[in-house]
mmCIF file of C-alpha atoms in Angstrom:
data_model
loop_
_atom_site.group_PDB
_atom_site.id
_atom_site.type_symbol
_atom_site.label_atom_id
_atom_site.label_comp_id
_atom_site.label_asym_id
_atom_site.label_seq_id
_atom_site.Cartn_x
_atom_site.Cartn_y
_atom_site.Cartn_z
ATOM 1 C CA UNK U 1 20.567 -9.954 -53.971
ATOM 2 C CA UNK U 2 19.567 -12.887 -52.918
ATOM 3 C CA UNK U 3 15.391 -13.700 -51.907
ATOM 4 C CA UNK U 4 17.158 -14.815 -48.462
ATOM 5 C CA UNK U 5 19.063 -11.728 -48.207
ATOM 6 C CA UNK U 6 16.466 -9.630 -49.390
ATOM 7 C CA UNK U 7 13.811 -11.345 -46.429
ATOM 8 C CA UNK U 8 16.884 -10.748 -44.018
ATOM 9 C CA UNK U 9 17.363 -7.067 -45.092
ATOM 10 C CA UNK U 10 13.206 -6.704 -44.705
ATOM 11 C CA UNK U 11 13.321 -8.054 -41.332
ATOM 12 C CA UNK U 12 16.035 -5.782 -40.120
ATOM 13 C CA UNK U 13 14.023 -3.194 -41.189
ATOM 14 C CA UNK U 14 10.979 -3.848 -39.898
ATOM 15 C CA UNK U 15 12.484 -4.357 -36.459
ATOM 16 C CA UNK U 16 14.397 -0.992 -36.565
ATOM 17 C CA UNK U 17 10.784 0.492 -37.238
ATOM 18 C CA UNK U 18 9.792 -1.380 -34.206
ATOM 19 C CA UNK U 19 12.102 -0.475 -32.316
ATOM 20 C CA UNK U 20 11.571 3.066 -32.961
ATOM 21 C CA UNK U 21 7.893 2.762 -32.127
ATOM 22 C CA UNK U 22 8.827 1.456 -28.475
ATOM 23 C CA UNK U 23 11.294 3.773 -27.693
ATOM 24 C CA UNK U 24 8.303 6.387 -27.742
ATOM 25 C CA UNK U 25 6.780 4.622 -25.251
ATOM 26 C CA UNK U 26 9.466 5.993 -22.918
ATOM 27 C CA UNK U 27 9.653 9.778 -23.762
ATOM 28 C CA UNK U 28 7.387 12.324 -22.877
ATOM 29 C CA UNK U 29 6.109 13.538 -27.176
ATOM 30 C CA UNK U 30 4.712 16.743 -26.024
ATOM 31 C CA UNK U 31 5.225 20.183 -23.423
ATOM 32 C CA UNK U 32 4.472 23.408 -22.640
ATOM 33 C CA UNK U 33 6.392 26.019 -21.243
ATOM 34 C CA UNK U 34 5.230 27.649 -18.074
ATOM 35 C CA UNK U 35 6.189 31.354 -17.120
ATOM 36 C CA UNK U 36 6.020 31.460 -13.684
ATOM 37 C CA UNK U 37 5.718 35.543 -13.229
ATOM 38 C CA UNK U 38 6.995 37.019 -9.783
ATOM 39 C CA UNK U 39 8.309 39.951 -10.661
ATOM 40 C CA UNK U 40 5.779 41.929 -8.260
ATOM 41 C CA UNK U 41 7.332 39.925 -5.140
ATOM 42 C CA UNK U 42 10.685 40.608 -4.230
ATOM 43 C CA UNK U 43 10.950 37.760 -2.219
ATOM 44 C CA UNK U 44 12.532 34.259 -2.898
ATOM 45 C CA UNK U 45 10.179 30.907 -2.418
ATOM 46 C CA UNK U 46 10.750 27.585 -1.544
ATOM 47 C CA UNK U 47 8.541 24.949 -2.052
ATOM 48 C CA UNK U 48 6.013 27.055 -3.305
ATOM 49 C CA UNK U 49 2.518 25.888 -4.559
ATOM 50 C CA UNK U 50 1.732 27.303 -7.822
ATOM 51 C CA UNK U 51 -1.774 26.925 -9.597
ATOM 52 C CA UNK U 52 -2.009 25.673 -13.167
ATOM 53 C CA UNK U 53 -5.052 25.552 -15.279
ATOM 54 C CA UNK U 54 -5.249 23.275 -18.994
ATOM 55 C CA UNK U 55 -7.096 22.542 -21.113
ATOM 56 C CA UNK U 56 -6.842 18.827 -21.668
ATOM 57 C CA UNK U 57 -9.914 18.009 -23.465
ATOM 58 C CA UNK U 58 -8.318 19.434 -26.668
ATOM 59 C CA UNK U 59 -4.684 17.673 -25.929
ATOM 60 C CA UNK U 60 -6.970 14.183 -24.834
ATOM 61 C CA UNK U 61 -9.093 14.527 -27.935
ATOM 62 C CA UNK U 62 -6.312 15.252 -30.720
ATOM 63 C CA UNK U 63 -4.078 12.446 -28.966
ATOM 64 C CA UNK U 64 -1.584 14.448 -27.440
ATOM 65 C CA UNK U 65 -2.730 13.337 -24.094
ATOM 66 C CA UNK U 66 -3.750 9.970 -22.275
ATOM 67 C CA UNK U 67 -7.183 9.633 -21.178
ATOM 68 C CA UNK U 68 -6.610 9.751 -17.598
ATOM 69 C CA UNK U 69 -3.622 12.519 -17.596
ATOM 70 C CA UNK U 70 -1.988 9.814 -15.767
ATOM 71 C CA UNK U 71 0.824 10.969 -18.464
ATOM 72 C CA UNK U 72 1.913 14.708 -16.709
ATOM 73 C CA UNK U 73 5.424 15.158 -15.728
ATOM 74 C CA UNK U 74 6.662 18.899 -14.254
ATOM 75 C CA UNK U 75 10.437 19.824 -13.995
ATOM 76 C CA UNK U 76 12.819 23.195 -14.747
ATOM 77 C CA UNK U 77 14.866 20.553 -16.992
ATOM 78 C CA UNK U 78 14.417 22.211 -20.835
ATOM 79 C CA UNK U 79 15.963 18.730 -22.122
ATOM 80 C CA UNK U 80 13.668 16.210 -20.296
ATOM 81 C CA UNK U 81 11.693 14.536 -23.165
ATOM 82 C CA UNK U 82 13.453 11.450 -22.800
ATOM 83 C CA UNK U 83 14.801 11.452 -19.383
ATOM 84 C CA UNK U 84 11.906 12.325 -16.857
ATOM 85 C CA UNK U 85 10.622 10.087 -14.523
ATOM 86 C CA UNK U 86 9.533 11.803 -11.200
ATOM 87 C CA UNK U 87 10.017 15.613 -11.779
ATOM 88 C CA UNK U 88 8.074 17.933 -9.251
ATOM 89 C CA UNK U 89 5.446 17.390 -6.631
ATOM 90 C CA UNK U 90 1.966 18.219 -8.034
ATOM 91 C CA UNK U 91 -1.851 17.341 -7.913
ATOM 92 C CA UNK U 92 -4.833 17.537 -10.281
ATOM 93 C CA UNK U 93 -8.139 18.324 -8.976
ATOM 94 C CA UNK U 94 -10.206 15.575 -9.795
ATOM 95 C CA UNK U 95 -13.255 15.760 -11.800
ATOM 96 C CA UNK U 96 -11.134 18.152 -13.796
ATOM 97 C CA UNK U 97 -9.254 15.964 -15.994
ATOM 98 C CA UNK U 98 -10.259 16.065 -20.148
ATOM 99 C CA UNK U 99 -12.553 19.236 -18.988
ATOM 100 C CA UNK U 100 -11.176 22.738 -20.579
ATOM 101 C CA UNK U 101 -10.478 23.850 -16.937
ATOM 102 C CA UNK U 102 -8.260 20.821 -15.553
ATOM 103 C CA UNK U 103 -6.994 22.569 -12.283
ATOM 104 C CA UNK U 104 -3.429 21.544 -11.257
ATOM 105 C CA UNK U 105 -1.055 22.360 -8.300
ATOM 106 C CA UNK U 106 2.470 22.266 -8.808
ATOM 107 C CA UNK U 107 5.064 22.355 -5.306
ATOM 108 C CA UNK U 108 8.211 24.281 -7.558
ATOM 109 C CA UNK U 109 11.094 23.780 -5.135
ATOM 110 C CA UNK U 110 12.492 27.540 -5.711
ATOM 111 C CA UNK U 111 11.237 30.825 -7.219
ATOM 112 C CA UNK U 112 13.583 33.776 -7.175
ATOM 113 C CA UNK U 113 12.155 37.441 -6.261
ATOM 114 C CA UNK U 114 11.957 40.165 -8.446
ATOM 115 C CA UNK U 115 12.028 37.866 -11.159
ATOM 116 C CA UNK U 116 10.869 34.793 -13.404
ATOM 117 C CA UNK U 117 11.462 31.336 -13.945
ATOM 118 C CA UNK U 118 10.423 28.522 -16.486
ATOM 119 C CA UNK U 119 9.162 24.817 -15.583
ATOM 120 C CA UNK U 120 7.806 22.749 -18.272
ATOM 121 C CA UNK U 121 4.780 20.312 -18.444
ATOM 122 C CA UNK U 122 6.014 17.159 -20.050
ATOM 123 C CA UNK U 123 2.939 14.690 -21.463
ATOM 124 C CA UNK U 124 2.596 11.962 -24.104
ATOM 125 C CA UNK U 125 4.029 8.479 -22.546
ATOM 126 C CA UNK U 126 1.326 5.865 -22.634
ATOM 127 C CA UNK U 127 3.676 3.897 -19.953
ATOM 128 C CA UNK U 128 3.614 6.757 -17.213
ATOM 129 C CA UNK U 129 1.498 6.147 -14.338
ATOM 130 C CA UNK U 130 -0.023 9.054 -12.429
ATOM 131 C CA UNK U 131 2.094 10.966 -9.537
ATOM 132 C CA UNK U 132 -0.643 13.003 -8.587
ATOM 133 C CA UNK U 133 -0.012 13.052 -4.772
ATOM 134 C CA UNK U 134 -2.118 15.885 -2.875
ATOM 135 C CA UNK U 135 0.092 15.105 0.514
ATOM 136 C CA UNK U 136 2.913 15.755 -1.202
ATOM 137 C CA UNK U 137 2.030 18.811 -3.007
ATOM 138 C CA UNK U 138 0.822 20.684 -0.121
ATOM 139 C CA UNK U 139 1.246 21.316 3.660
ATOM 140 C CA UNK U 140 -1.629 19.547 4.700
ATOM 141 C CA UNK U 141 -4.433 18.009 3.033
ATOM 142 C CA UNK U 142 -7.395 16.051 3.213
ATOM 143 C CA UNK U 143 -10.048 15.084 0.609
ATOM 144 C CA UNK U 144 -12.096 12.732 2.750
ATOM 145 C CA UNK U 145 -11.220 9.418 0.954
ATOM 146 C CA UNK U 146 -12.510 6.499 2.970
ATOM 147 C CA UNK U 147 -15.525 5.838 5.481
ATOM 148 C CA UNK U 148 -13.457 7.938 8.463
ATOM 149 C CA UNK U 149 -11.938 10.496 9.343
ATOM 150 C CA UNK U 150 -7.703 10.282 9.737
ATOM 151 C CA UNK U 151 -7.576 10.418 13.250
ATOM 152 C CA UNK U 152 -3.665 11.895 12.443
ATOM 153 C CA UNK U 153 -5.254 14.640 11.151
ATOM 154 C CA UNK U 154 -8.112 15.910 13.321
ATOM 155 C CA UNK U 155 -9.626 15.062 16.329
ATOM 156 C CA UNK U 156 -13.649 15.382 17.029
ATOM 157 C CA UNK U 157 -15.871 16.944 20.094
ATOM 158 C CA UNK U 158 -19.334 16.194 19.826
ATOM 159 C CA UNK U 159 -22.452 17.306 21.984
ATOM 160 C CA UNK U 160 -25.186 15.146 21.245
ATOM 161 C CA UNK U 161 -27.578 15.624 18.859
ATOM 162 C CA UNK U 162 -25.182 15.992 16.559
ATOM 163 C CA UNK U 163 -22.735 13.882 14.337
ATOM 164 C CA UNK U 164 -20.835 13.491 10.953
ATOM 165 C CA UNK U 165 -19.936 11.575 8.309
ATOM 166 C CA UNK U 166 -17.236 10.484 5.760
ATOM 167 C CA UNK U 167 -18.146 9.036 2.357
ATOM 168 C CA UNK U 168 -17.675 9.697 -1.425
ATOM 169 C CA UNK U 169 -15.072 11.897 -0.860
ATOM 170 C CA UNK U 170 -17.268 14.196 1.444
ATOM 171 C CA UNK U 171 -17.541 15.234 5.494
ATOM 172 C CA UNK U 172 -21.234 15.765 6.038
ATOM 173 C CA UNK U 173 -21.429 17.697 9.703
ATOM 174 C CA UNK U 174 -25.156 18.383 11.223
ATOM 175 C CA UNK U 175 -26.271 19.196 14.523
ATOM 176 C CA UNK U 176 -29.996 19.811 15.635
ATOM 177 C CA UNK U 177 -30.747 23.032 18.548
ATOM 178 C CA UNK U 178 -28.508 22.340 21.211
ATOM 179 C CA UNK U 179 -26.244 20.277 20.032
ATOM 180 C CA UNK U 180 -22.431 20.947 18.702
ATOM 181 C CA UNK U 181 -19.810 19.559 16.893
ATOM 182 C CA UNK U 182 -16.065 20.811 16.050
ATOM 183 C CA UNK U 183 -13.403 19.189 13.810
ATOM 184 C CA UNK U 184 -9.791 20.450 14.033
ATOM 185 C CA UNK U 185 -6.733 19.414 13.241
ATOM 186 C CA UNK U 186 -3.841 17.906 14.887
ATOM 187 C CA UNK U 187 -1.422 20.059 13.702
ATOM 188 C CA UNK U 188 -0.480 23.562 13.971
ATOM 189 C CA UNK U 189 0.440 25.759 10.573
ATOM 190 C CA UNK U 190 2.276 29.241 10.615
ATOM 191 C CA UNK U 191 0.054 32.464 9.905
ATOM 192 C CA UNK U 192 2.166 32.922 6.650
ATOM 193 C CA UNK U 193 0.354 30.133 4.732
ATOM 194 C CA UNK U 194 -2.845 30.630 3.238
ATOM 195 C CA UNK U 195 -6.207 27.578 4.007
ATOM 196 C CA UNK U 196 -8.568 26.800 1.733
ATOM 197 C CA UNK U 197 -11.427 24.396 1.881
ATOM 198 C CA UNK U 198 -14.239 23.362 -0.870
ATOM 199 C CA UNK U 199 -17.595 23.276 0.975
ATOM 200 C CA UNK U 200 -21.039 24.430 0.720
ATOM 201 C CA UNK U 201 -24.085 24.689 3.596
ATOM 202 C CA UNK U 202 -27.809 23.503 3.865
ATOM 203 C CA UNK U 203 -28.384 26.316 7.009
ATOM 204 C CA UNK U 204 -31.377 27.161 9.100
ATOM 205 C CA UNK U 205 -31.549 30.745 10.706
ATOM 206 C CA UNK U 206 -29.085 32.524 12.858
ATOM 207 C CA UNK U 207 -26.652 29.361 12.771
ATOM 208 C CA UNK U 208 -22.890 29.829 13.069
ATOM 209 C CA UNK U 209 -21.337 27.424 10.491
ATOM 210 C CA UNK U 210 -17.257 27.435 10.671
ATOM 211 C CA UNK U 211 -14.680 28.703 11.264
ATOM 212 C CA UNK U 212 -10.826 28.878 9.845
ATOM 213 C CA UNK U 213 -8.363 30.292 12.324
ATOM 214 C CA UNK U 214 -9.511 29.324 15.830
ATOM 215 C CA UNK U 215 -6.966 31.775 17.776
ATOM 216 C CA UNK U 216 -8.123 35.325 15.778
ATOM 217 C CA UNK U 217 -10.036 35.733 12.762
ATOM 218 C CA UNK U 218 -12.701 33.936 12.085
ATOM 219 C CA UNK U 219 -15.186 32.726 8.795
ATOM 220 C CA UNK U 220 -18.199 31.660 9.129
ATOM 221 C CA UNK U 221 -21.644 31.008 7.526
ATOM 222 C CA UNK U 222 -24.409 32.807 8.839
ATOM 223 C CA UNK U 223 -28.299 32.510 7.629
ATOM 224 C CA UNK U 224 -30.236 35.174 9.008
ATOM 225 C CA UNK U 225 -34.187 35.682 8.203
ATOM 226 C CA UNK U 226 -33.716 37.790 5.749
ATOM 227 C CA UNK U 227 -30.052 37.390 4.106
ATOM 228 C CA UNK U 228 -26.719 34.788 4.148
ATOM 229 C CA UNK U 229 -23.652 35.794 4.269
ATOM 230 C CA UNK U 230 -19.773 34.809 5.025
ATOM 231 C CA UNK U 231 -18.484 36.726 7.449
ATOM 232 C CA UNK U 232 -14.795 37.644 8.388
ATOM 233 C CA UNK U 233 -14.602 37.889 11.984
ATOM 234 C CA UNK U 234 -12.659 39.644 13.958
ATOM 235 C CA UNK U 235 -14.846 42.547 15.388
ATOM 236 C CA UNK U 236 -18.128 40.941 13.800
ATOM 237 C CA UNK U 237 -18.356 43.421 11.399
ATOM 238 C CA UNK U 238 -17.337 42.235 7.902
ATOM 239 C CA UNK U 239 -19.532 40.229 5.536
ATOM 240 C CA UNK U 240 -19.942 38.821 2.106
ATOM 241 C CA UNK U 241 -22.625 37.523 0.084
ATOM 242 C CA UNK U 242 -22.174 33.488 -0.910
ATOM 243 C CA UNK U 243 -23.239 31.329 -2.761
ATOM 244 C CA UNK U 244 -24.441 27.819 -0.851
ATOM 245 C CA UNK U 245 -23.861 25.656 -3.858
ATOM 246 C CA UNK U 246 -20.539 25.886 -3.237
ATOM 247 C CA UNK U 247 -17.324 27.358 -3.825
ATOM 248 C CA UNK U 248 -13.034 27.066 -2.643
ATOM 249 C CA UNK U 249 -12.579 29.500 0.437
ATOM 250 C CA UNK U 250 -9.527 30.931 1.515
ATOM 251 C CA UNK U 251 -8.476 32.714 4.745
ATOM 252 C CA UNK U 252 -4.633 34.284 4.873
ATOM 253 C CA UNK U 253 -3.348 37.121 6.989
ATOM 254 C CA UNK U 254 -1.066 40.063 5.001
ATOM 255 C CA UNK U 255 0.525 42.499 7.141
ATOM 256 C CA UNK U 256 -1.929 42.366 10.007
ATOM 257 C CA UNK U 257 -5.404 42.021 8.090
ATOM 258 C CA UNK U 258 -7.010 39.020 7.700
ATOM 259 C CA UNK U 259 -8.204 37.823 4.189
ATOM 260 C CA UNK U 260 -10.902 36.507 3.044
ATOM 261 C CA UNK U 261 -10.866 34.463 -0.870
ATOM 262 C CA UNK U 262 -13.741 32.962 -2.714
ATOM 263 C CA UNK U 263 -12.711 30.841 -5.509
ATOM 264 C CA UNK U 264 -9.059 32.648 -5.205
ATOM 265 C CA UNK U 265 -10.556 36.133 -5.586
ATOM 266 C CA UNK U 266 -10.277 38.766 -2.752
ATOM 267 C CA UNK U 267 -13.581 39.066 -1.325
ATOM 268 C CA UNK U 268 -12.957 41.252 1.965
ATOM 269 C CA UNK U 269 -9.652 42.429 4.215
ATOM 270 C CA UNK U 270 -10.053 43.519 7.921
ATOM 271 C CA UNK U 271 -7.604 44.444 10.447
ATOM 272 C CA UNK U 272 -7.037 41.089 12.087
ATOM 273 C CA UNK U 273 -3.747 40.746 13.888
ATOM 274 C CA UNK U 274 -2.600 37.136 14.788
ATOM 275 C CA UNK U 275 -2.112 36.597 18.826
ATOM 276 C CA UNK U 276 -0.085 33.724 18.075
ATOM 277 C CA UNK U 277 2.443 32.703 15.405
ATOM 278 C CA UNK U 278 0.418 29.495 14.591
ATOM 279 C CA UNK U 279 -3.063 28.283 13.876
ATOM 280 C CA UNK U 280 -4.852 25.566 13.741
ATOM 281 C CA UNK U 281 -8.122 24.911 11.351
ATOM 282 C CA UNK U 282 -11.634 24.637 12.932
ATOM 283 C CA UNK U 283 -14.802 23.756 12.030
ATOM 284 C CA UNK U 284 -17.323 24.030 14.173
ATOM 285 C CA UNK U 285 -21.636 23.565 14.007
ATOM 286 C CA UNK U 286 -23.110 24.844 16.903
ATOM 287 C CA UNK U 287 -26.033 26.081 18.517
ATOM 288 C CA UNK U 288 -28.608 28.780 18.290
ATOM 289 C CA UNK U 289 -30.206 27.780 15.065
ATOM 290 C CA UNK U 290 -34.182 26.739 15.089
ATOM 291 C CA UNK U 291 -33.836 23.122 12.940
ATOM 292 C CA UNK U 292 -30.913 20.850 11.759
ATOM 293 C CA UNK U 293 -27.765 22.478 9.599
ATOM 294 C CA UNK U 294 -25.306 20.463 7.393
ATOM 295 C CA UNK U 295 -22.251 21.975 6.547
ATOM 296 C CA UNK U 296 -20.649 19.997 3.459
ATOM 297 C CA UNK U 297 -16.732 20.406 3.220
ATOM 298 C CA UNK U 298 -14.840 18.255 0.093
ATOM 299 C CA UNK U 299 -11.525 19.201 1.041
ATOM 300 C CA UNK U 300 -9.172 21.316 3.014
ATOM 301 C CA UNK U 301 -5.859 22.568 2.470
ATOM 302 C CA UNK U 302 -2.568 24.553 3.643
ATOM 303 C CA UNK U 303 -0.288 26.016 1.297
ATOM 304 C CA UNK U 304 2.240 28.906 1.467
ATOM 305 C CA UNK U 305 1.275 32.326 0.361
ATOM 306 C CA UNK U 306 2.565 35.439 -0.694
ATOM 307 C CA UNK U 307 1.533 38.509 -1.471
ATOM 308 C CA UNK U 308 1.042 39.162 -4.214
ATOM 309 C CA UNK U 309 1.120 35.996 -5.416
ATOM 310 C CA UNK U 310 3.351 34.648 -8.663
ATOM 311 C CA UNK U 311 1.272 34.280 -12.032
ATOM 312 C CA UNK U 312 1.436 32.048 -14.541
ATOM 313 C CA UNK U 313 1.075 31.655 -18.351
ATOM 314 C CA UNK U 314 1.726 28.639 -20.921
ATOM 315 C CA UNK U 315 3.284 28.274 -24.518
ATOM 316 C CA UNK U 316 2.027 27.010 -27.301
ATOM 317 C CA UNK U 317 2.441 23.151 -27.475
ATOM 318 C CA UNK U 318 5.715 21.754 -28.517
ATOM 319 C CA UNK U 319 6.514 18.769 -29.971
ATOM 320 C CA UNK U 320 9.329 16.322 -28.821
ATOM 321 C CA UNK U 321 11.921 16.733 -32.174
ATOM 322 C CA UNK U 322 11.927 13.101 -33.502
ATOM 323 C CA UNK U 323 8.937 12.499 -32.748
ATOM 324 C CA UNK U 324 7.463 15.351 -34.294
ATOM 325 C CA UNK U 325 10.251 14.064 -37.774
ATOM 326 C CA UNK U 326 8.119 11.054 -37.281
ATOM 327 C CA UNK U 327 4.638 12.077 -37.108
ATOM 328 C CA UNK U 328 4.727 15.240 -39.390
ATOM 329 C CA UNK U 329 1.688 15.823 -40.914
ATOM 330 C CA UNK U 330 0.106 13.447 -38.577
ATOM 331 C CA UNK U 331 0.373 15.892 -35.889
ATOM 332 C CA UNK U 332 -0.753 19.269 -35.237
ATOM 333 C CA UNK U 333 1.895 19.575 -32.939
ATOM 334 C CA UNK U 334 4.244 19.628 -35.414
ATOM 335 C CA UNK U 335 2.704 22.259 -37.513
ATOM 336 C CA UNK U 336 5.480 25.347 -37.898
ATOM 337 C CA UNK U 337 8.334 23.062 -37.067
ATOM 338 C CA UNK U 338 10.964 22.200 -38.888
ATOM 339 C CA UNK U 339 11.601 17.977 -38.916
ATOM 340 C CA UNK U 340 14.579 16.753 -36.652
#
């Protein structure tokens, strides 16, 4: 051989090797496999939100991962790794990505009953930009962005003093003794979906904070002189203790009672029958307290909901097959597979 073949033969190599290297740039390396569990439900769902929680600081930190988790792709497609470009509706919480709680909702377009179905969690592209789209995940949704509220999604009554405002992701509401202030939405939602909201209150005694279903049950905060509670309202009986640094709240009616969720655990049920088949959320500071309340809300949210609801678990990581041939004993993904 030659040296000008043998430069020629080098350079065709090299390139292949390039080559190789960029066409990774376009699959997803890495999945898991997510058991969605709704064996409990014999019901079929559609468009059904489903929560996911990862830990991404260990996939970010061993490479797996970018940075951002701009990288996530969902789909039921087993053979997506070098395919995938949209996949399924979903949203990460933020301030959760690279923690070892990153809280994701996924909208899975169907779910049969009595049964169980896989999706998969496709990751590893440094060219994927993020899809994260709350609006598209859920029903409604608002996380405050901006320096106003969207006048599409709620309208405002106001009896001075009081006020609000919208900044850093937040909707502060206050209102000194005798004034008011409600915040609703726009739209109507049926009684079969479930709201939640992130919030927390600064309250001063006997002051009526919020409340989630305007036309029949109620929750609200409520600081008395000696205790503070949430209470589920529909006779005024039903309370539980909370926590004002803050927490997700739920409110969903099952058969008739009204439910009542703190950080998606059960808190309290009470008979609560719906006089209408749609609702609208509410939030409302009002009078009768003795100095000026905030109420603090992050974000609110419709969703569907069933009872009981699906669960889910995840697989070990796997390892897109020539990429893990290529990075063997790189990886730790590809630890226990066989190359190819």
């Amino acid at each position: 051989m030659n040296k000008l073949n043998a430069i020629t033969l080098s350079l065709i190599i090299l390139s292949s090797f390039l080559l190789l290297d960029v066409s990774y740039a376009y699959v997803f390396n890495y999945r898991y496999t997510i058991t969605i569990n709704n064996t409990q439900n014999p019901n079929d769902l559609t468009d059904y939100q489903i929560r996911v929680v990862v830990d991404t600081t260990s996939l970010i930190s061993n490479g797996y991962m970018r940075n951002d988790c701009g990288d996530i792709r969902f789909t039921d497609n087993p053979n997506a790794w070098n395919t995938l470009t949209t996949g399924f509706d979903y949203w990460i919480k933020p301030g959760t990505c690279n923690t070892y709680n990153t809280e994701i909702w996924v909208k899975v377009p169907s779910i049969p009953g009595s049964s169980t179905k896989k999706i998969y969690m496709y990751f590893g592209n440094s060219s994927a930009s993020s899809l994260s789209n709350a609006d598209k995940t859920f029903i409604f949704f608002d996380d405050f962005d901006g320096t106003s509220l969207n006048t599409s999604k709620w309208s405002v009554s106001i009896t001075d003093p009081a006020g609000y405002s919208v900044s850093s992701g937040r909707l502060v509401m206050w209102n000194d003794p005798g004034g008011s202030i409600s915040i609703k939405t726009t739209s109507f939602f049926s009684t079969s979906n479930i709201v939640e909201f992130y919030s927390y209150a600064s309250l001063s005694s006997e002051t009526l904070l919020y409340r989630g279903f305007q036309s029949y049950g109620e929750i609200y905060a409520y600081c008395g002189s000696s205790s503070k509670a949430m209470y589920l309202n529909c006779d005024g009986s039903l309370k539980v203790s909370y926590d004002v640094s803050g927490a997700t709240w739920g409110v969903a009616t099952v058969n008739g009672k009204a439910r009542l969720y703190r950080n998606y655990v059960l808190k309290a049920s009470k008979d609560c029958s719906p006089n209408t088949a749609r609702v609208y959320f509410y939030l409302r500071s009002w009078t009768g307290q003795q100095s000026r309340s905030y109420l603090y809300i992050y974000f609110v949210r419709v969703r569907k909901f069933t009872d009981p609801e699906p669960t889910v678990s995840l697989s070990s990581i796997e390892c897109e097959p020539s990429h893990c041939y290529a990075a063997c004993g790189a990886s730790k993904a590809c630890e226990g597979k066989k190359p190819g």
